[in-house]
Short mmCIF file of C-alpha atoms and ligand atoms in Angstrom, two decimals:
data_model
loop_
_atom_site.label_atom_id
_atom_site.label_comp_id
_atom_site.label_asym_id
_atom_site.label_seq_id
_atom_site.Cartn_x
_atom_site.Cartn_y
_atom_site.Cartn_z
CA MET A 1 4.62 -46.36 6.93
CA GLU A 2 8.35 -46.05 6.64
CA THR A 3 9.00 -42.80 4.83
CA VAL A 4 6.72 -39.98 3.48
CA ILE A 5 7.75 -36.95 1.36
CA VAL A 6 5.69 -33.82 2.09
CA LEU A 7 6.14 -31.79 -1.08
CA LEU A 8 5.73 -28.14 0.14
CA ASN A 9 4.68 -25.25 -2.06
CA ARG A 10 2.44 -22.54 -0.57
CA ASP A 11 2.25 -23.95 2.80
CA LEU A 12 5.54 -22.88 4.32
CA ARG A 13 4.76 -23.58 7.99
CA VAL A 14 4.75 -26.28 10.70
CA HIS A 15 1.54 -25.13 12.52
CA ASP A 16 -1.85 -26.22 11.24
CA HIS A 17 -0.36 -28.15 8.36
CA PRO A 18 -2.59 -31.12 7.61
CA ALA A 19 -0.16 -33.01 5.25
CA LEU A 20 2.76 -32.59 7.58
CA ALA A 21 0.84 -33.49 10.77
CA GLU A 22 -0.47 -36.61 9.10
CA ALA A 23 2.94 -37.67 7.74
CA CYS A 24 4.50 -37.09 11.31
CA SER A 25 1.79 -39.27 13.01
CA ARG A 26 1.75 -42.03 10.44
CA ALA A 27 5.43 -42.43 9.19
CA ARG A 28 8.66 -43.29 10.87
CA ALA A 29 10.62 -40.72 8.69
CA VAL A 30 9.30 -37.63 7.08
CA VAL A 31 10.96 -35.39 4.31
CA PRO A 32 9.60 -31.95 4.08
CA LEU A 33 10.63 -31.07 0.54
CA PHE A 34 10.72 -27.75 -1.18
CA VAL A 35 11.75 -27.58 -4.81
CA VAL A 36 12.91 -24.07 -5.87
CA ASP A 37 11.51 -23.16 -9.23
CA LEU A 38 13.93 -20.73 -10.70
CA ALA A 39 11.32 -19.09 -12.75
CA ILE A 40 9.59 -17.61 -9.66
CA ARG A 41 8.16 -14.27 -10.74
CA GLY A 42 8.73 -10.96 -9.12
CA ARG A 43 11.69 -9.33 -7.39
CA HIS A 44 9.79 -8.91 -4.13
CA ARG A 45 8.60 -12.46 -3.87
CA ALA A 46 11.97 -14.04 -4.37
CA GLY A 47 13.34 -12.37 -1.29
CA PHE A 48 10.27 -12.98 0.82
CA LEU A 49 10.25 -16.69 -0.22
CA ALA A 50 14.00 -17.08 0.67
CA GLU A 51 13.24 -15.62 4.12
CA ALA A 52 10.24 -18.03 4.58
CA LEU A 53 12.35 -21.08 3.72
CA ASP A 54 15.03 -20.01 6.08
CA ASP A 55 12.56 -19.69 8.86
CA LEU A 56 10.96 -23.01 8.07
CA ARG A 57 14.23 -24.70 8.12
CA SER A 58 14.98 -23.43 11.67
CA SER A 59 11.59 -24.60 12.83
CA LEU A 60 12.01 -28.00 11.43
CA ARG A 61 15.54 -28.29 12.82
CA ASP A 62 14.24 -27.32 16.21
CA ARG A 63 11.90 -30.42 15.95
CA GLY A 64 14.72 -32.62 14.98
CA GLY A 65 14.11 -32.58 11.24
CA ASP A 66 15.21 -30.27 8.34
CA LEU A 67 14.00 -28.69 5.20
CA VAL A 68 15.14 -30.59 2.19
CA VAL A 69 15.69 -28.33 -0.83
CA ARG A 70 16.10 -29.15 -4.39
CA TYR A 71 16.12 -27.11 -7.61
CA GLY A 72 14.19 -27.77 -10.87
CA ASP A 73 10.71 -29.35 -11.67
CA PRO A 74 8.86 -30.23 -8.46
CA VAL A 75 7.35 -33.37 -9.86
CA ALA A 76 10.62 -34.76 -11.28
CA GLU A 77 12.65 -33.92 -8.09
CA ALA A 78 10.09 -35.29 -5.71
CA VAL A 79 9.92 -38.59 -7.64
CA ARG A 80 13.57 -38.87 -8.09
CA LEU A 81 14.01 -38.38 -4.23
CA ALA A 82 11.39 -40.80 -3.51
CA GLY A 83 13.30 -43.49 -5.68
CA GLU A 84 16.62 -42.65 -4.04
CA LEU A 85 15.55 -42.90 -0.39
CA PRO A 86 13.27 -45.00 -1.00
CA ALA A 87 9.98 -43.33 0.11
CA GLU A 88 6.57 -44.90 -0.09
CA ALA A 89 4.34 -41.81 -0.43
CA ILE A 90 4.35 -38.14 -1.59
CA TRP A 91 1.82 -35.95 0.02
CA ALA A 92 1.03 -32.32 -0.62
CA SER A 93 -1.59 -29.51 0.01
CA ALA A 94 -4.13 -29.15 -2.70
CA ASP A 95 -4.08 -25.94 -4.77
CA VAL A 96 -6.51 -24.61 -7.24
CA SER A 97 -4.93 -22.70 -10.23
CA ALA A 98 -4.80 -24.46 -13.64
CA PHE A 99 -1.00 -24.42 -13.32
CA ALA A 100 -0.98 -26.08 -9.84
CA ARG A 101 -3.62 -28.61 -10.83
CA ARG A 102 -1.56 -29.68 -13.97
CA ARG A 103 1.37 -30.24 -11.53
CA GLU A 104 -0.84 -32.24 -9.23
CA ARG A 105 -2.09 -34.37 -12.15
CA ARG A 106 1.52 -34.94 -13.26
CA LEU A 107 2.57 -35.93 -9.81
CA ALA A 108 -0.37 -38.32 -9.37
CA GLU A 109 0.46 -40.06 -12.73
CA ALA A 110 4.17 -40.33 -11.91
CA CYS A 111 3.31 -41.75 -8.43
CA ALA A 112 0.85 -44.24 -9.99
CA VAL A 113 3.47 -45.46 -12.38
CA ARG A 114 5.98 -45.97 -9.51
CA ARG A 115 3.34 -47.37 -7.08
CA LEU A 116 3.91 -44.48 -4.64
CA ASP A 117 0.94 -43.46 -2.38
CA PHE A 118 -0.11 -39.82 -3.55
CA ARG A 119 -2.56 -37.81 -1.46
CA LEU A 120 -3.61 -34.14 -1.32
CA PHE A 121 -4.61 -32.49 1.84
CA PRO A 122 -6.58 -29.28 2.67
CA GLY A 123 -4.88 -26.25 4.29
CA LEU A 124 -4.72 -23.43 1.68
CA THR A 125 -8.15 -22.14 2.40
CA ILE A 126 -10.48 -22.32 5.47
CA VAL A 127 -13.23 -24.38 3.65
CA PRO A 128 -11.89 -26.49 0.82
CA PRO A 129 -12.74 -25.17 -2.60
CA GLY A 130 -15.46 -27.18 -4.09
CA GLU A 131 -16.84 -28.30 -0.81
CA LEU A 132 -19.78 -25.83 -0.74
CA MET A 133 -22.13 -25.87 -3.80
CA PRO A 134 -25.33 -24.04 -4.41
CA ILE A 135 -28.33 -26.10 -5.61
CA GLY A 136 -28.06 -26.68 -9.24
CA GLY A 137 -24.57 -25.17 -9.67
CA ASP A 138 -20.92 -26.22 -9.46
CA HIS A 139 -19.80 -23.10 -7.49
CA TYR A 140 -20.99 -19.94 -5.92
CA ARG A 141 -21.01 -16.97 -8.37
CA VAL A 142 -22.14 -14.43 -5.84
CA PHE A 143 -20.51 -13.71 -2.44
CA THR A 144 -23.35 -13.14 -0.14
CA PRO A 145 -24.87 -16.61 -0.46
CA TYR A 146 -21.43 -18.13 -0.35
CA TRP A 147 -20.76 -16.30 2.96
CA ARG A 148 -24.02 -17.59 4.42
CA ALA A 149 -23.25 -21.23 3.46
CA TRP A 150 -19.56 -20.71 4.53
CA SER A 151 -20.58 -19.37 7.99
CA ALA A 152 -23.01 -22.20 8.56
CA THR A 153 -20.53 -24.91 7.78
CA ARG A 154 -18.24 -26.63 10.27
CA HIS A 155 -14.58 -25.56 9.91
CA ARG A 156 -11.65 -27.94 10.12
CA PRO A 157 -10.16 -27.75 13.52
CA VAL A 158 -6.63 -26.08 13.70
CA LEU A 159 -3.81 -28.47 14.16
CA GLU A 160 -0.75 -28.23 16.52
CA ALA A 161 2.65 -28.11 14.97
CA PRO A 162 4.31 -31.64 15.13
CA SER A 163 6.65 -31.96 18.15
CA LEU A 164 9.05 -34.27 16.35
CA VAL A 165 10.12 -34.52 12.72
CA THR A 166 12.47 -37.37 11.92
CA LEU A 167 14.39 -37.27 8.64
CA PRO A 168 15.65 -40.46 7.04
CA GLU A 169 19.24 -41.07 7.80
CA GLY A 170 21.92 -39.78 5.44
CA ILE A 171 19.79 -37.57 3.33
CA ASP A 172 21.43 -34.44 1.92
CA PRO A 173 19.26 -31.47 2.89
CA GLY A 174 20.49 -29.28 0.15
CA THR A 175 20.88 -25.40 0.18
CA PRO A 176 17.97 -23.01 0.30
CA PRO A 177 18.25 -19.88 -1.89
CA VAL A 178 19.79 -16.90 -0.08
CA PRO A 179 17.67 -13.71 0.17
CA THR A 180 19.00 -11.41 -2.46
CA SER A 181 16.67 -8.44 -2.65
CA PRO A 182 16.31 -6.01 0.20
CA PRO A 183 13.38 -6.27 2.58
CA TYR A 184 10.40 -4.06 1.78
CA GLY A 185 8.84 -2.13 4.43
CA ASP A 186 8.53 -4.30 7.46
CA LEU A 187 7.17 -7.27 5.59
CA ARG A 188 9.79 -9.95 6.22
CA GLY A 189 9.04 -13.52 5.10
CA GLY A 190 8.50 -16.45 7.42
CA GLU A 191 6.12 -18.26 9.84
CA THR A 192 7.76 -16.71 13.05
CA VAL A 193 7.09 -13.15 11.76
CA ALA A 194 3.56 -14.14 10.56
CA ARG A 195 2.58 -15.61 13.90
CA ARG A 196 3.94 -12.62 15.75
CA ARG A 197 2.00 -10.20 13.45
CA LEU A 198 -1.12 -12.31 13.84
CA GLU A 199 -0.88 -12.16 17.56
CA LEU A 200 -0.13 -8.52 17.97
CA TRP A 201 -2.59 -7.44 15.29
CA THR A 202 -5.45 -9.33 16.87
CA LYS A 203 -4.65 -8.01 20.29
CA LEU A 204 -4.08 -4.31 19.23
CA CYS A 205 -5.89 -3.52 15.96
CA LEU A 206 -8.64 -5.98 15.32
CA ALA A 207 -11.25 -4.26 17.47
CA ASP A 208 -10.91 -1.10 15.20
CA TYR A 209 -10.94 -3.05 11.99
CA ALA A 210 -14.68 -2.56 11.04
CA GLU A 211 -14.37 1.16 11.46
CA GLY A 212 -10.90 1.85 10.27
CA HIS A 213 -9.97 -0.77 7.62
CA ASP A 214 -10.75 1.61 4.65
CA ALA A 215 -8.55 4.54 6.09
CA LEU A 216 -5.83 4.64 3.54
CA ALA A 217 -3.07 6.11 5.71
CA GLU A 218 -3.83 4.30 8.95
CA ASP A 219 -2.31 0.83 8.38
CA GLN A 220 -5.33 -0.73 10.20
CA THR A 221 -5.51 -3.79 8.22
CA SER A 222 -3.56 -6.88 9.18
CA MET A 223 -1.04 -7.04 6.28
CA LEU A 224 -1.18 -10.83 6.60
CA SER A 225 -1.83 -11.22 2.90
CA PRO A 226 1.72 -12.07 1.88
CA TYR A 227 2.00 -14.57 4.73
CA LEU A 228 -1.24 -16.27 3.62
CA ARG A 229 0.02 -16.22 -0.01
CA PHE A 230 3.04 -18.29 0.95
CA GLY A 231 1.23 -20.32 3.70
CA CYS A 232 3.42 -18.98 6.43
CA VAL A 233 0.25 -18.98 8.50
CA SER A 234 -3.00 -20.88 7.80
CA PRO A 235 -6.14 -19.03 7.01
CA SER A 236 -7.93 -21.34 9.42
CA GLU A 237 -5.68 -20.30 12.28
CA VAL A 238 -6.02 -16.71 11.43
CA ALA A 239 -9.78 -17.06 11.53
CA ALA A 240 -9.81 -19.04 14.71
CA ARG A 241 -7.59 -16.68 16.47
CA ALA A 242 -9.45 -13.52 15.29
CA GLY A 243 -12.72 -15.28 16.10
CA ASP A 244 -11.76 -15.11 19.81
CA HIS A 245 -11.73 -11.17 19.82
CA PRO A 246 -14.54 -8.64 19.63
CA GLY A 247 -15.22 -7.15 16.26
CA ALA A 248 -13.97 -10.18 14.37
CA GLU A 249 -16.83 -10.70 11.93
CA ASP A 250 -15.80 -8.03 9.38
CA PHE A 251 -12.32 -9.38 9.33
CA VAL A 252 -13.40 -13.04 8.98
CA ARG A 253 -15.54 -11.97 6.15
CA GLN A 254 -12.49 -10.78 4.28
CA LEU A 255 -10.98 -14.25 4.73
CA CYS A 256 -14.12 -15.62 3.37
CA TRP A 257 -13.69 -13.42 0.29
CA ARG A 258 -10.40 -15.29 -0.37
CA ASP A 259 -12.10 -18.65 0.00
CA PHE A 260 -14.70 -17.44 -2.30
CA PHE A 261 -12.25 -16.64 -5.14
CA TYR A 262 -10.50 -19.88 -4.61
CA GLN A 263 -13.66 -21.85 -5.35
CA VAL A 264 -14.24 -19.50 -8.41
CA ALA A 265 -10.77 -20.18 -9.69
CA LEU A 266 -11.29 -23.89 -9.28
CA ALA A 267 -14.44 -23.85 -11.24
CA PHE A 268 -13.22 -21.43 -13.87
CA PRO A 269 -9.57 -22.15 -14.61
CA ASP A 270 -9.35 -19.42 -17.25
CA LEU A 271 -9.93 -16.70 -14.60
CA PRO A 272 -6.59 -14.94 -15.51
CA ARG A 273 -7.31 -15.03 -19.21
CA ARG A 274 -10.92 -14.79 -20.04
CA ASP A 275 -13.84 -12.82 -18.85
CA TYR A 276 -15.72 -14.80 -16.25
CA ARG A 277 -18.86 -13.02 -17.41
CA PRO A 278 -18.28 -11.66 -20.97
CA ARG A 279 -19.72 -8.23 -20.55
CA ARG A 280 -17.18 -5.86 -21.96
CA THR A 281 -15.53 -5.15 -25.33
CA GLY A 282 -13.95 -2.15 -26.88
CA TRP A 283 -10.94 -1.94 -24.60
CA ASN A 284 -8.38 0.94 -25.15
CA ASP A 285 -4.94 -0.24 -26.25
CA ASP A 286 -3.03 2.86 -25.00
CA GLU A 287 0.35 1.77 -23.87
CA ASP A 288 1.50 5.23 -22.81
CA ALA A 289 -1.47 5.59 -20.42
CA ALA A 290 -0.91 2.03 -19.13
CA GLU A 291 2.75 2.88 -18.39
CA ALA A 292 1.80 6.23 -16.75
CA TRP A 293 -0.52 4.20 -14.58
CA ARG A 294 2.18 1.63 -13.70
CA GLN A 295 4.70 4.42 -12.73
CA GLY A 296 2.15 6.25 -10.58
CA MET A 297 2.27 9.20 -13.05
CA THR A 298 -1.48 9.57 -13.96
CA GLY A 299 -1.76 13.04 -12.46
CA VAL A 300 -4.59 11.79 -10.18
CA PRO A 301 -2.84 11.88 -6.71
CA ILE A 302 -4.95 9.02 -4.91
CA VAL A 303 -4.17 6.70 -8.02
CA ASP A 304 -0.50 7.59 -7.96
CA ALA A 305 -0.13 7.15 -4.38
CA GLY A 306 -1.55 3.59 -4.53
CA MET A 307 0.64 2.70 -7.49
CA ARG A 308 3.67 4.02 -5.80
CA GLN A 309 2.88 2.26 -2.58
CA LEU A 310 2.94 -0.96 -4.57
CA GLN A 311 6.37 -0.09 -5.98
CA ALA A 312 7.74 0.76 -2.53
CA LEU A 313 6.25 -2.08 -0.44
CA GLY A 314 5.30 -4.92 -2.78
CA TRP A 315 1.89 -4.32 -1.12
CA MET A 316 -1.14 -2.03 -1.58
CA HIS A 317 -3.98 -1.10 0.67
CA ASN A 318 -7.27 -2.80 -0.51
CA ARG A 319 -9.13 0.50 -0.89
CA ALA A 320 -6.20 1.77 -3.08
CA ARG A 321 -6.37 -1.41 -5.21
CA MET A 322 -10.06 -0.87 -5.85
CA ILE A 323 -9.42 2.78 -6.78
CA VAL A 324 -6.49 2.17 -9.14
CA GLY A 325 -8.29 -0.89 -10.64
CA SER A 326 -11.43 1.12 -11.34
CA PHE A 327 -9.49 3.98 -12.76
CA LEU A 328 -7.54 1.65 -15.06
CA THR A 329 -10.41 -0.40 -16.32
CA LYS A 330 -13.33 2.09 -16.25
CA ARG A 331 -11.82 5.55 -16.75
CA LEU A 332 -8.75 4.64 -19.03
CA ASN A 333 -10.71 1.65 -20.38
CA ILE A 334 -7.56 -0.47 -20.44
CA HIS A 335 -8.01 -4.31 -20.15
CA TRP A 336 -8.07 -5.78 -16.75
CA ARG A 337 -5.33 -8.24 -17.81
CA VAL A 338 -2.89 -5.22 -18.05
CA GLY A 339 -3.68 -4.34 -14.32
CA GLY A 340 -3.46 -7.91 -13.26
CA GLU A 341 -0.16 -8.62 -14.91
CA HIS A 342 1.36 -5.62 -13.16
CA PHE A 343 -0.01 -6.61 -9.79
CA ALA A 344 1.12 -10.21 -10.34
CA GLU A 345 4.70 -8.93 -11.00
CA LEU A 346 4.90 -6.65 -7.93
CA LEU A 347 2.68 -7.79 -5.23
CA LEU A 348 4.17 -10.02 -2.45
CA ASP A 349 0.58 -11.38 -1.87
CA GLY A 350 0.00 -11.81 -5.62
CA ASP A 351 -1.84 -15.22 -6.10
CA ILE A 352 -4.01 -16.38 -8.86
CA PRO A 353 -7.54 -16.54 -7.32
CA SER A 354 -7.39 -13.31 -5.36
CA ASN A 355 -5.63 -11.29 -7.94
CA TRP A 356 -7.57 -12.20 -10.98
CA GLY A 357 -10.85 -12.66 -9.12
CA ASN A 358 -10.47 -9.08 -7.80
CA TRP A 359 -9.39 -7.70 -11.12
CA GLN A 360 -12.45 -9.09 -12.91
CA TRP A 361 -14.71 -7.95 -10.10
CA VAL A 362 -13.28 -4.33 -10.39
CA ALA A 363 -13.56 -4.43 -14.19
CA GLY A 364 -17.21 -5.52 -14.02
CA THR A 365 -16.50 -8.83 -15.85
CA GLY A 366 -16.37 -10.96 -12.73
CA ASN A 367 -18.44 -11.70 -9.53
CA ASP A 368 -19.60 -8.07 -8.86
CA THR A 369 -23.38 -7.80 -8.67
CA ARG A 370 -23.09 -4.13 -9.72
CA PRO A 371 -20.74 -4.41 -12.69
CA ASN A 372 -21.22 -0.99 -13.95
CA ARG A 373 -20.20 0.88 -10.71
CA VAL A 374 -17.37 3.28 -11.33
CA LEU A 375 -15.38 4.49 -8.36
CA ASN A 376 -15.02 8.28 -8.14
CA PRO A 377 -11.38 8.82 -7.43
CA LEU A 378 -11.88 12.34 -5.85
CA ARG A 379 -14.80 11.34 -3.61
CA GLN A 380 -12.85 8.20 -2.60
CA ALA A 381 -9.84 10.38 -1.84
CA ARG A 382 -11.77 12.95 0.23
CA ARG A 383 -13.40 10.17 2.19
CA PHE A 384 -10.58 7.66 2.83
CA ASP A 385 -7.68 10.04 2.87
CA ALA A 386 -9.33 13.31 4.04
CA ASP A 387 -6.25 15.20 5.06
CA GLY A 388 -3.97 13.89 2.27
CA THR A 389 -1.60 11.81 4.55
CA TYR A 390 -1.51 8.89 2.24
CA VAL A 391 -0.89 11.00 -0.88
CA ARG A 392 1.84 12.99 0.91
CA ARG A 393 3.55 9.75 2.02
CA TYR A 394 3.84 8.32 -1.47
CA VAL A 395 3.76 11.34 -3.80
CA PRO A 396 6.35 13.62 -2.34
CA GLU A 397 6.03 16.17 -5.18
CA LEU A 398 2.70 17.09 -3.71
CA ALA A 399 3.78 17.10 0.02
CA ALA A 400 3.89 20.87 0.31
CA LEU A 401 0.40 21.53 -1.11
CA PRO A 402 -2.32 22.61 1.37
CA ALA A 403 -4.95 20.05 2.35
CA PRO A 404 -7.68 21.51 0.04
CA LEU A 405 -5.47 21.14 -3.00
CA ILE A 406 -3.73 17.78 -2.22
CA HIS A 407 -6.21 15.64 -4.17
CA GLU A 408 -6.72 18.30 -6.92
CA PRO A 409 -3.13 19.56 -7.73
CA TRP A 410 -4.47 20.71 -11.15
CA ARG A 411 -6.06 23.68 -9.25
CA ALA A 412 -2.69 24.83 -7.84
CA SER A 413 -1.25 27.77 -9.41
CA PRO A 414 1.58 27.60 -10.46
CA PRO A 415 1.42 23.99 -11.38
CA VAL A 416 3.40 21.57 -9.24
CA PRO A 417 6.83 21.03 -10.90
CA GLY A 418 7.35 17.48 -12.12
CA TYR A 419 3.75 16.34 -11.58
CA PRO A 420 1.67 15.62 -14.66
CA ALA A 421 -1.71 16.97 -15.66
CA PRO A 422 -4.47 14.18 -15.15
CA LEU A 423 -4.68 11.63 -17.82
CA VAL A 424 -8.51 12.01 -17.94
CA PRO A 425 -10.10 15.44 -17.94
CA TYR A 426 -10.49 16.30 -14.25
CA TRP A 427 -14.12 17.43 -14.47
CA THR A 428 -15.11 13.86 -15.59
CA MET A 429 -13.60 12.50 -12.32
CA ASP A 430 -16.04 14.35 -9.94
CA ARG A 431 -18.97 12.23 -11.40
C1 FAD B 1 -7.55 -5.27 -7.99
C2 FAD B 1 -7.31 -6.11 -6.72
C3 FAD B 1 -6.31 -7.13 -6.69
C4 FAD B 1 -5.92 -7.87 -5.62
N1 FAD B 1 -5.09 -8.78 -5.65
C5 FAD B 1 -4.81 -9.59 -4.55
C6 FAD B 1 -3.85 -10.66 -4.58
O1 FAD B 1 -3.22 -10.86 -5.48
N2 FAD B 1 -3.70 -11.39 -3.46
C7 FAD B 1 -4.41 -11.09 -2.29
O2 FAD B 1 -4.16 -11.77 -1.28
N3 FAD B 1 -5.31 -10.11 -2.29
C8 FAD B 1 -5.63 -9.51 -3.33
N4 FAD B 1 -6.59 -8.50 -3.35
C9 FAD B 1 -7.48 -8.41 -2.14
C10 FAD B 1 -6.98 -7.44 -1.02
O3 FAD B 1 -6.71 -6.17 -1.49
C11 FAD B 1 -5.84 -7.78 -0.17
O4 FAD B 1 -6.12 -9.23 0.21
C12 FAD B 1 -5.71 -7.04 1.08
O5 FAD B 1 -5.55 -5.73 0.70
C13 FAD B 1 -4.45 -7.62 1.88
O6 FAD B 1 -4.15 -6.71 2.91
P1 FAD B 1 -4.48 -7.27 4.42
O7 FAD B 1 -3.72 -8.66 4.52
O8 FAD B 1 -4.01 -6.15 5.32
O9 FAD B 1 -5.93 -7.44 4.39
P2 FAD B 1 -7.08 -7.56 5.58
O10 FAD B 1 -8.01 -6.36 5.42
O11 FAD B 1 -6.33 -7.55 6.89
O12 FAD B 1 -7.78 -8.89 5.41
C14 FAD B 1 -7.39 -10.11 5.92
C15 FAD B 1 -7.18 -11.11 4.79
O13 FAD B 1 -8.43 -11.28 4.03
C16 FAD B 1 -8.20 -11.67 2.71
N5 FAD B 1 -8.81 -10.57 1.86
C17 FAD B 1 -9.11 -9.35 2.17
N6 FAD B 1 -9.75 -8.72 1.22
C18 FAD B 1 -9.95 -9.68 0.11
C19 FAD B 1 -10.40 -9.60 -1.18
N7 FAD B 1 -10.99 -8.52 -1.61
N8 FAD B 1 -10.25 -10.74 -1.86
C20 FAD B 1 -9.58 -11.84 -1.47
N9 FAD B 1 -9.14 -11.87 -0.16
C21 FAD B 1 -9.25 -10.86 0.57
C22 FAD B 1 -6.62 -11.50 2.51
O14 FAD B 1 -6.16 -12.78 2.54
C23 FAD B 1 -6.15 -10.72 3.64
O15 FAD B 1 -4.85 -10.84 4.11
C24 FAD B 1 -6.82 -7.66 -4.49
C25 FAD B 1 -7.74 -6.71 -4.47
C26 FAD B 1 -8.04 -5.86 -5.64
C27 FAD B 1 -9.13 -4.78 -5.63
#
């Protein structure tokens, strides 16, 4: 083959990239193309994406190639470039959301009309969504049987990065977007940072993961989710690297949750819009309460700490996501879509299957086998933030309170200036 365009999207890496690896081994010239969609949501994500593109460009240049950047509609730009070069093929990594699948269908049609070879490759998940099916069903609805089948199946081997990427002569590489928003926490975008984080974290922290991953203040989890979201590192490589270390099973199980929600989203494209299992009605349409929740001003310290961590970092600890999600949907009775929209706006790792799958799980309309469970925020706080370090870090108004009061400021006398009374009666929270 003479020239192949690899249309990149959520696979911004050179290592373990099946479409790129195949193009580099089969074609004389390869065009790694990224089309910037100016409508990308979320102030955090635009900066992270720009850093990831910058890093990818350096890696491709180190291999003799470049990242080719265009602006506009990915289908129109890819097809136009294929005509200009000319290229014989457009290849990409398969995605699952309804939006992504519409784009894939449009691209397939446009390629068919122009007699271009169009192919989709794996790489966004460890086991391709749709590959595992229970007897008599089109996808797994419950996690544990999925985990069993997932663990028993052979996983795709991890691929090396191509050593050489040859661009067609004379192509204008274009200009990637410049990072405009400030970095949040230490979460800088890009494959280089992702690989360093993976290596250090598996070496230094993985062994304590099973014990410590729920401790809110300890930062014991990998914080790899934004890198997985943008494909700066492949989930297969994360699982393979982790698998070599003691104590990996609990961690690999979390990666399987990610795969699980991808196969749910593929089978149920309405996941962001409609109850997966229609179990609940009678939602409370209280915009003031929703806004207090978004701002981290509910008067419940563990909820407010989580919501403010999200604002500060563009990331929130998983245990906090469960607490704030349960509080919104089960105590305030506010629809899961309100929570999911806010997360989608602010989370660096915000992606359709994991965000909406988890929101529906938390709200009791999704894949939870105990849909009526309501997390008790006080008990959760005492258990996972026993000395209040997490609350003190993100809710500075409460920092001076002694440990016994930090999770129950309503018992402080006088009341803490500037901190609200709880949105729900405090005695109902201890149940
Ligand atoms: C209401 C709610 C919304 C969420 N929204 C998202 C989202 O938009 N994007 C997202 O990636 N995760 C989401 N999660 C899942 C989880 O909270 C994050 O993946 C995790 O906190 C990321 O931190 P980490 O990388 O340190 O995780 P680790 O504990 O180090 O786990 C490793 C990886 O496993 C995957 N993972 C872990 N837990 C889950 C889970 N419950 N579901 C799916 N994948 C998981 C992630 O890719 C994560 O990076 C959500 C959870 C809840 C309760």
